[in-house]
mmCIF file of C-alpha atoms in Angstrom:
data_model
loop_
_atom_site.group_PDB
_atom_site.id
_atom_site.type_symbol
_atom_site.label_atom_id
_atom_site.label_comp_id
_atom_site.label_asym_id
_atom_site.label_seq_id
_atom_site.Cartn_x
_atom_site.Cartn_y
_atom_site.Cartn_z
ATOM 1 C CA UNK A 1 7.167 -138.349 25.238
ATOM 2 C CA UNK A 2 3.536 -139.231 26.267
ATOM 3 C CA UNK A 3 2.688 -140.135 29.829
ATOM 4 C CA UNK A 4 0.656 -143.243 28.848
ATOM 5 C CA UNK A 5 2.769 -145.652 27.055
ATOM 6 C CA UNK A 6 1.511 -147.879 23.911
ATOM 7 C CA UNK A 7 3.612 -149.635 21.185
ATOM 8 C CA UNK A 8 4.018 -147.951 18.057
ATOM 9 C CA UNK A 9 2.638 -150.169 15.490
ATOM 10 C CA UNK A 10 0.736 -153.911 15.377
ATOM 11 C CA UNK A 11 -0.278 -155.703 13.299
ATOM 12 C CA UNK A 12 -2.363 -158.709 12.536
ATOM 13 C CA UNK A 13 -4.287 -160.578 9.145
ATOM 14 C CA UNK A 14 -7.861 -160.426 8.369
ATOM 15 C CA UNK A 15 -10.363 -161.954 11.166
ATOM 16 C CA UNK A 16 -7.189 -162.507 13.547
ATOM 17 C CA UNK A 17 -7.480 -160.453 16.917
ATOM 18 C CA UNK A 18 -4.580 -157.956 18.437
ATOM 19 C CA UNK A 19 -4.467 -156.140 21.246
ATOM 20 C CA UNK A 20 -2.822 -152.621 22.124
ATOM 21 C CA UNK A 21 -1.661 -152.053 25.681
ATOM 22 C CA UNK A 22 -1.402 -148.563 27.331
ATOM 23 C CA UNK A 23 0.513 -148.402 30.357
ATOM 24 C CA UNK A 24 0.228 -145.539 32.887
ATOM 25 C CA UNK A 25 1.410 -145.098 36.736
ATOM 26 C CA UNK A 26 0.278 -144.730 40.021
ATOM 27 C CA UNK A 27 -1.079 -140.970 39.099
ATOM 28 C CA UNK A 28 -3.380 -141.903 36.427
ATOM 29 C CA UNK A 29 -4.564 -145.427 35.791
ATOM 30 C CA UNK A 30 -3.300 -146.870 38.674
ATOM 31 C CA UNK A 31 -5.004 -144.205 40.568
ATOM 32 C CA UNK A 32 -8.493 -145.900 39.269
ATOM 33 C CA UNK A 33 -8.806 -143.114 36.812
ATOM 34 C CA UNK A 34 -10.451 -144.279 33.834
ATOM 35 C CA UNK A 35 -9.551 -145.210 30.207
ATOM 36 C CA UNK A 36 -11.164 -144.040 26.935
ATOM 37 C CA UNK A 37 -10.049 -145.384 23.959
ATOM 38 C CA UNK A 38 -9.980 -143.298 20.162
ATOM 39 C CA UNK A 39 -9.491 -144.618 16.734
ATOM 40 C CA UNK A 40 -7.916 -141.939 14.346
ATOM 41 C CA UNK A 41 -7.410 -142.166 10.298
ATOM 42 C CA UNK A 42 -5.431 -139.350 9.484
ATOM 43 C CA UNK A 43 -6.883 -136.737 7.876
ATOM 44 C CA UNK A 44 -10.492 -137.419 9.432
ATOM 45 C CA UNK A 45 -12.246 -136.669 13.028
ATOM 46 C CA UNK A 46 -11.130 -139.297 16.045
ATOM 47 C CA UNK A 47 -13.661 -141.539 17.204
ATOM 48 C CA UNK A 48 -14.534 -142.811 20.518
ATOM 49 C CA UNK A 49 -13.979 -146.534 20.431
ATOM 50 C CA UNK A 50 -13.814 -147.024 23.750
ATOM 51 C CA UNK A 51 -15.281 -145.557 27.426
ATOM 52 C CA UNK A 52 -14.936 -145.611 30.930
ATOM 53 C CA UNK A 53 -12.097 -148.513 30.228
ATOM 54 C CA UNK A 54 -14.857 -150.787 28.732
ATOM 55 C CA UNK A 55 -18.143 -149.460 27.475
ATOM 56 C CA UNK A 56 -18.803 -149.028 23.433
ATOM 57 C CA UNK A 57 -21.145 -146.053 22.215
ATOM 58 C CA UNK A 58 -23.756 -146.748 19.996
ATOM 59 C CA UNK A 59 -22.613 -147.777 16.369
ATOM 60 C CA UNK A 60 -18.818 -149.176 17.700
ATOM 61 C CA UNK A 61 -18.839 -153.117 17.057
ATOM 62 C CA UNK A 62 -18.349 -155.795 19.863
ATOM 63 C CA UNK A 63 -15.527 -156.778 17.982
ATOM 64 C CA UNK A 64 -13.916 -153.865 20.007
ATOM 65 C CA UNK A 65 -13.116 -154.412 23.437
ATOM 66 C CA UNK A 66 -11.250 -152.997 26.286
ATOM 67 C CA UNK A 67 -9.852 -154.007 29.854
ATOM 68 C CA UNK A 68 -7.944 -152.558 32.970
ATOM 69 C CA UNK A 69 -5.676 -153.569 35.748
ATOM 70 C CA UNK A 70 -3.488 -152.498 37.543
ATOM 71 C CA UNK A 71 -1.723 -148.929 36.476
ATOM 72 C CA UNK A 72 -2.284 -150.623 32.174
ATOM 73 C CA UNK A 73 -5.034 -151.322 30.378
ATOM 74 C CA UNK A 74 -5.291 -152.728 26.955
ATOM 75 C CA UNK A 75 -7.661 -152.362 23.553
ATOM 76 C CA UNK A 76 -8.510 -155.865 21.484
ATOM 77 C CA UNK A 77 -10.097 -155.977 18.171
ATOM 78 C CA UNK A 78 -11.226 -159.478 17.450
ATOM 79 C CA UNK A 79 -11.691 -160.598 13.409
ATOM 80 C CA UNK A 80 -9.458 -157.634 12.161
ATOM 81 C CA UNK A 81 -10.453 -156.102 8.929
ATOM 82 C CA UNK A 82 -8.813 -153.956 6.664
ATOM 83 C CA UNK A 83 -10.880 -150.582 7.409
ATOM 84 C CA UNK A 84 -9.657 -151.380 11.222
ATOM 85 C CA UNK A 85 -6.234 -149.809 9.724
ATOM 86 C CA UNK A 86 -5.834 -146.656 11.782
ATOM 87 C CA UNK A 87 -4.330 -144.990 15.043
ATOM 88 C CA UNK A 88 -5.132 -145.965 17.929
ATOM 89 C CA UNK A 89 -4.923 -143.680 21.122
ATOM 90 C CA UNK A 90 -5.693 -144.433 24.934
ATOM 91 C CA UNK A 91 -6.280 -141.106 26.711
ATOM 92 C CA UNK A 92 -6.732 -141.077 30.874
ATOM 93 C CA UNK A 93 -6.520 -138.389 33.636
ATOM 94 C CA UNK A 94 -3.647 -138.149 36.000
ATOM 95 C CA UNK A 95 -3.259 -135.804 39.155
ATOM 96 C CA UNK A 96 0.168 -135.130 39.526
ATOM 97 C CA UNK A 97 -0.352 -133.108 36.703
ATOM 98 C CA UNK A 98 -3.965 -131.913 36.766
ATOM 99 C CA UNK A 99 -4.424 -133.158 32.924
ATOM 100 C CA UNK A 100 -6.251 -135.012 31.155
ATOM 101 C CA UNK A 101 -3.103 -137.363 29.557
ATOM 102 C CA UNK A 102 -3.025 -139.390 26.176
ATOM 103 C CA UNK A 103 -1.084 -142.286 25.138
ATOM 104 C CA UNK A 104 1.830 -141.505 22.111
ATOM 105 C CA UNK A 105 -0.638 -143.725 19.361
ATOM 106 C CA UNK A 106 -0.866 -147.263 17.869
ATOM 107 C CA UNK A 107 -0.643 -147.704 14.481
ATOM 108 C CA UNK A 108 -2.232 -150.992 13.435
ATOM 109 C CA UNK A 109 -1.625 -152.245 9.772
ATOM 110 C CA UNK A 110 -3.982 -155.117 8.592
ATOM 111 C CA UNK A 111 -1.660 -157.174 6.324
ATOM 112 C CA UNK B 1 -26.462 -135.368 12.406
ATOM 113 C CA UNK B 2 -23.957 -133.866 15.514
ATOM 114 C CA UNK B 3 -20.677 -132.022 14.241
ATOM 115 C CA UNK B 4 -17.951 -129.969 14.919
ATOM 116 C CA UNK B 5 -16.761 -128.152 11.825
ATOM 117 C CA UNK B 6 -13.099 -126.240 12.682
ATOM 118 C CA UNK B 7 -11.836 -123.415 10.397
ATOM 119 C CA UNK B 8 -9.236 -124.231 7.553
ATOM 120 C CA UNK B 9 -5.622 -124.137 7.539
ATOM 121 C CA UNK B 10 -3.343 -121.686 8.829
ATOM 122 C CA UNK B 11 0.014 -120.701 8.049
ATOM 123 C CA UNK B 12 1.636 -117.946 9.711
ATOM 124 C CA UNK B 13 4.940 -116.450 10.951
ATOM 125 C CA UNK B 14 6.429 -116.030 14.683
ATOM 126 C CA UNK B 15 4.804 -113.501 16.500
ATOM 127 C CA UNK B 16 1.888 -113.365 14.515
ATOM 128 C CA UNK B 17 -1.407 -113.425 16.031
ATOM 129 C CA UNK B 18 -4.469 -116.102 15.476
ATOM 130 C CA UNK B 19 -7.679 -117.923 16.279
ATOM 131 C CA UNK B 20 -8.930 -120.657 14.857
ATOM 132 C CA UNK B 21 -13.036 -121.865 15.353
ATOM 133 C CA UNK B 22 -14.914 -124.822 15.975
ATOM 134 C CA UNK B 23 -18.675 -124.455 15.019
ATOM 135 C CA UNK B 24 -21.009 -126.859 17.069
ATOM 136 C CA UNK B 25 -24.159 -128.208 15.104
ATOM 137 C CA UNK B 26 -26.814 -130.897 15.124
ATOM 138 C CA UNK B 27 -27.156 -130.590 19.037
ATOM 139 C CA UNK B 28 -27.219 -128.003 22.089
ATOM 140 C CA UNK B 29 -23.910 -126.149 22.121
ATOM 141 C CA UNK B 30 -24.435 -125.009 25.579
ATOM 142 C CA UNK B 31 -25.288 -128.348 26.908
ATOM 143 C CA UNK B 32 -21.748 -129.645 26.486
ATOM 144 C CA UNK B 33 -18.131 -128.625 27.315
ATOM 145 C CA UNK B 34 -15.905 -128.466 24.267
ATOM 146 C CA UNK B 35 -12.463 -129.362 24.821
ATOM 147 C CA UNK B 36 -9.145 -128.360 22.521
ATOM 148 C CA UNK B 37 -6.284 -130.978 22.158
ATOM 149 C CA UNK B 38 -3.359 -130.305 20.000
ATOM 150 C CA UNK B 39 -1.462 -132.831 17.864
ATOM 151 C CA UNK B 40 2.185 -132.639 17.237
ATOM 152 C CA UNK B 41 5.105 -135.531 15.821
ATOM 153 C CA UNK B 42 6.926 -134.604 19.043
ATOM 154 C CA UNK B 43 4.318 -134.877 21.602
ATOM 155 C CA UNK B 44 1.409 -136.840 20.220
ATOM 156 C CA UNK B 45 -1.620 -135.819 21.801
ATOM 157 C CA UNK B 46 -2.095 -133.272 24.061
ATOM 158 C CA UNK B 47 -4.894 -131.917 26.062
ATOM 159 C CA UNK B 48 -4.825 -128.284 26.090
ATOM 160 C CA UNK B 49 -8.306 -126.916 28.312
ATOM 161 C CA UNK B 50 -11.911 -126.871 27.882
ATOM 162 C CA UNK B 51 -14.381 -124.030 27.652
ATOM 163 C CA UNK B 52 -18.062 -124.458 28.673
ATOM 164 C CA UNK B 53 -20.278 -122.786 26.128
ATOM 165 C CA UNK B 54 -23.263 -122.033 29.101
ATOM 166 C CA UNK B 55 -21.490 -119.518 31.100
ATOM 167 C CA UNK B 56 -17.714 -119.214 29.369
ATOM 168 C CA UNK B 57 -16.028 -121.213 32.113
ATOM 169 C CA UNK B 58 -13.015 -121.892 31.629
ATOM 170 C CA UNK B 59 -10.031 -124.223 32.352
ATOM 171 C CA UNK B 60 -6.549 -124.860 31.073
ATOM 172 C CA UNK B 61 -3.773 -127.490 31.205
ATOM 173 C CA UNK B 62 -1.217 -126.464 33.024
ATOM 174 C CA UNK B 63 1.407 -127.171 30.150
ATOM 175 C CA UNK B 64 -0.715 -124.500 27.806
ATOM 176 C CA UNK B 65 -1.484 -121.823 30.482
ATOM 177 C CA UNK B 66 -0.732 -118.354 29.605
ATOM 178 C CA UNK B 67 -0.020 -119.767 26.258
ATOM 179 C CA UNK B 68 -3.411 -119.601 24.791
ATOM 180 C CA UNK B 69 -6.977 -118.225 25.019
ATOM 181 C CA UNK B 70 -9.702 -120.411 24.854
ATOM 182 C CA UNK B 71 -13.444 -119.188 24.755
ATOM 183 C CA UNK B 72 -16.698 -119.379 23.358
ATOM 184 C CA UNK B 73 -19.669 -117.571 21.915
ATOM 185 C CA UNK B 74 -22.838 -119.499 22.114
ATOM 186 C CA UNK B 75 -24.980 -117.393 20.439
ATOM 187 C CA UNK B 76 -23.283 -118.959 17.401
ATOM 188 C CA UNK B 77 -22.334 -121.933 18.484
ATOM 189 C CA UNK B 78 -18.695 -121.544 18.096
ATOM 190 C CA UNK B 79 -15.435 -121.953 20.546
ATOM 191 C CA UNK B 80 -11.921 -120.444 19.918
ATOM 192 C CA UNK B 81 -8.703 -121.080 20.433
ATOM 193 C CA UNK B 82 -6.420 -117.944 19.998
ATOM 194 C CA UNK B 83 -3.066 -116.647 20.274
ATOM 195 C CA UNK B 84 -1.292 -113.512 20.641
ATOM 196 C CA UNK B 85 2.274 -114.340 19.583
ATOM 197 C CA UNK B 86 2.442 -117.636 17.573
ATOM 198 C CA UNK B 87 5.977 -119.546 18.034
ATOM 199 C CA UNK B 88 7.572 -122.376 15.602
ATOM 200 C CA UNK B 89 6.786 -124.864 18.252
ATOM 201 C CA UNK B 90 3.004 -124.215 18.134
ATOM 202 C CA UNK B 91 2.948 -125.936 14.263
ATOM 203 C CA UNK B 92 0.683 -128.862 14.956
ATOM 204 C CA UNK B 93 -2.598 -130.031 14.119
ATOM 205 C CA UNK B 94 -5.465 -128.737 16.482
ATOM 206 C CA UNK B 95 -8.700 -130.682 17.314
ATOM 207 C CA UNK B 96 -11.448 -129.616 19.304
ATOM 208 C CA UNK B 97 -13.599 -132.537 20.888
ATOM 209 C CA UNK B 98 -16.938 -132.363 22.659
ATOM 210 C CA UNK B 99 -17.212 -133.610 26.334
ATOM 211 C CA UNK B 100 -19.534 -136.042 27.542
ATOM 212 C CA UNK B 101 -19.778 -137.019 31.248
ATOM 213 C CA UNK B 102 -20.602 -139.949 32.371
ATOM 214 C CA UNK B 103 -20.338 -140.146 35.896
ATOM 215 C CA UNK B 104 -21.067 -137.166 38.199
ATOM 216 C CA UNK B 105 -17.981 -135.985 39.949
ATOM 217 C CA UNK B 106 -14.571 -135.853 39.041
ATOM 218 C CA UNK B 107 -12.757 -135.614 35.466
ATOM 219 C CA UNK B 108 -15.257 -139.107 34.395
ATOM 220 C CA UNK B 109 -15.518 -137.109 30.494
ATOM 221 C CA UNK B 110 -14.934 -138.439 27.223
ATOM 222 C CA UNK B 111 -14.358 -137.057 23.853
ATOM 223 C CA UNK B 112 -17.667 -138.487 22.229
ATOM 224 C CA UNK B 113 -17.551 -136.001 19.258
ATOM 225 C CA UNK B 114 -14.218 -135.082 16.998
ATOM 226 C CA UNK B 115 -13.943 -131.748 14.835
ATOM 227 C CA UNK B 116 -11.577 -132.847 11.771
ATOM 228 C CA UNK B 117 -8.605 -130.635 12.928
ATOM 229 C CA UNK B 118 -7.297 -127.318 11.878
ATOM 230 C CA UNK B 119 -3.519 -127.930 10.815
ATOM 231 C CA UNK B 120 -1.430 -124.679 12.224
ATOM 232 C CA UNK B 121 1.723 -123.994 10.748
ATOM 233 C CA UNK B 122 4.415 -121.300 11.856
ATOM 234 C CA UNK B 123 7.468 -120.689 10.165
ATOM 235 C CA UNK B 124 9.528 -117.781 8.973
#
């Protein structure tokens, strides 16, 4: 059982937009500690989506987005498209337990 | 191009002994800490403890303490994860990550950089 909680699947159709929520407590994101955000396809590296709740590296499109209040934050992807079909992981710190703490995964299917 | 290239898959039986790599190229390994997180069905992800490659320091979660060793040799680039007695409940996939800050002070670090895994499996 992860610390941060997100729903197990979503899904959406081509160009729609979704959104994955990760929801923490008063020891990690409700403690202002930030959120990073990964996209995983099995069998290949992770890759930073996300930082510092809502900054994109270089290379990650604006069609990825993130947000945080409170002890949740959330992940959108606007105008979905099938490579988008992947994992999706929010990852934070909390201080009860001196750890760096992940979220149990999203799996979003494009239909 | 910046990678982190981990060593292949492992299968091995309780109480065996291991260590598994993850080679740093295409930047300054010492310049970066490089982190170890392990996968399982059970537990999802799960941060295990960083190594910096400059000077070999070294910090673990507290759920992996004692469990593992984690260290580094930078004169080739490479960090380790090891174990002295494998268990059936350490079969999971292991990824090491590199750590970028991005604000001073505090745990402000993200995974910018992925190795592909190394999948670990321990059975009799």
């Amino acid at each position: 059982q992860s610390v941060l909680t997100q729903p197990p699947s979503v899904s959406g159709a081509p160009g729609q937009r979704v959104t994955i929520s990760c929801t923490g407590s008063s020891s990690n994101i409700g403690a202002d500690y930030d959120v990073h955000w990964y996209q995983h396809l099995p069998g290949t590296a992770p890759k930073v989506l996300i930082y510092d709740n809502n900054n994109r590296p270089s290379g990650v499109p604006d069609r990825f987005s993130g947000s945080k209040s409170g002890t949740s934050a959330s992940l959108a992807i606007t105008g979905l498209q099938t490579e988008d079909e992947a994992d999706y992981y929010c990852q934070s710190y909390d201080n009860s337990l001196s750890d760096w703490v992940f979220g149990g995964g999203t799996k979003l299917t494009v239909l | 191009e910046v990678q982190l290239v981990q060593s292949g898959a492992e299968v091995k039986k309780p109480g065996e002994s291991l260590r598994i790599s993850c080679r740093g190229s295409g930047y300054r390994f010492t310049s970066y800490w490089i982190t170890w997180v392990r996968q399982t069905p059970g537990k999802g992800l799960q941060w295990m403890g960083i190594v910096d490659p400059s000077d070999s320091y070294i910090n673990y979660s507290p759920s992996f303490q004692g469990h593992v060793t984690i260290s580094a040799d930078k004169s080739i680039s490479t960090a380790y994860l090891q174990w002295s007695s494998l268990k059936a409940s350490d079969t999971g996939v292991y990824y090491c990550a590199r750590l970028r800050r991005y604000l001073e002070g505090g745990p402000y670090y993200y995974m910018d950089v992925w190795g592909t895994g190394t999948t670990v499996t321990v059975s009799s």
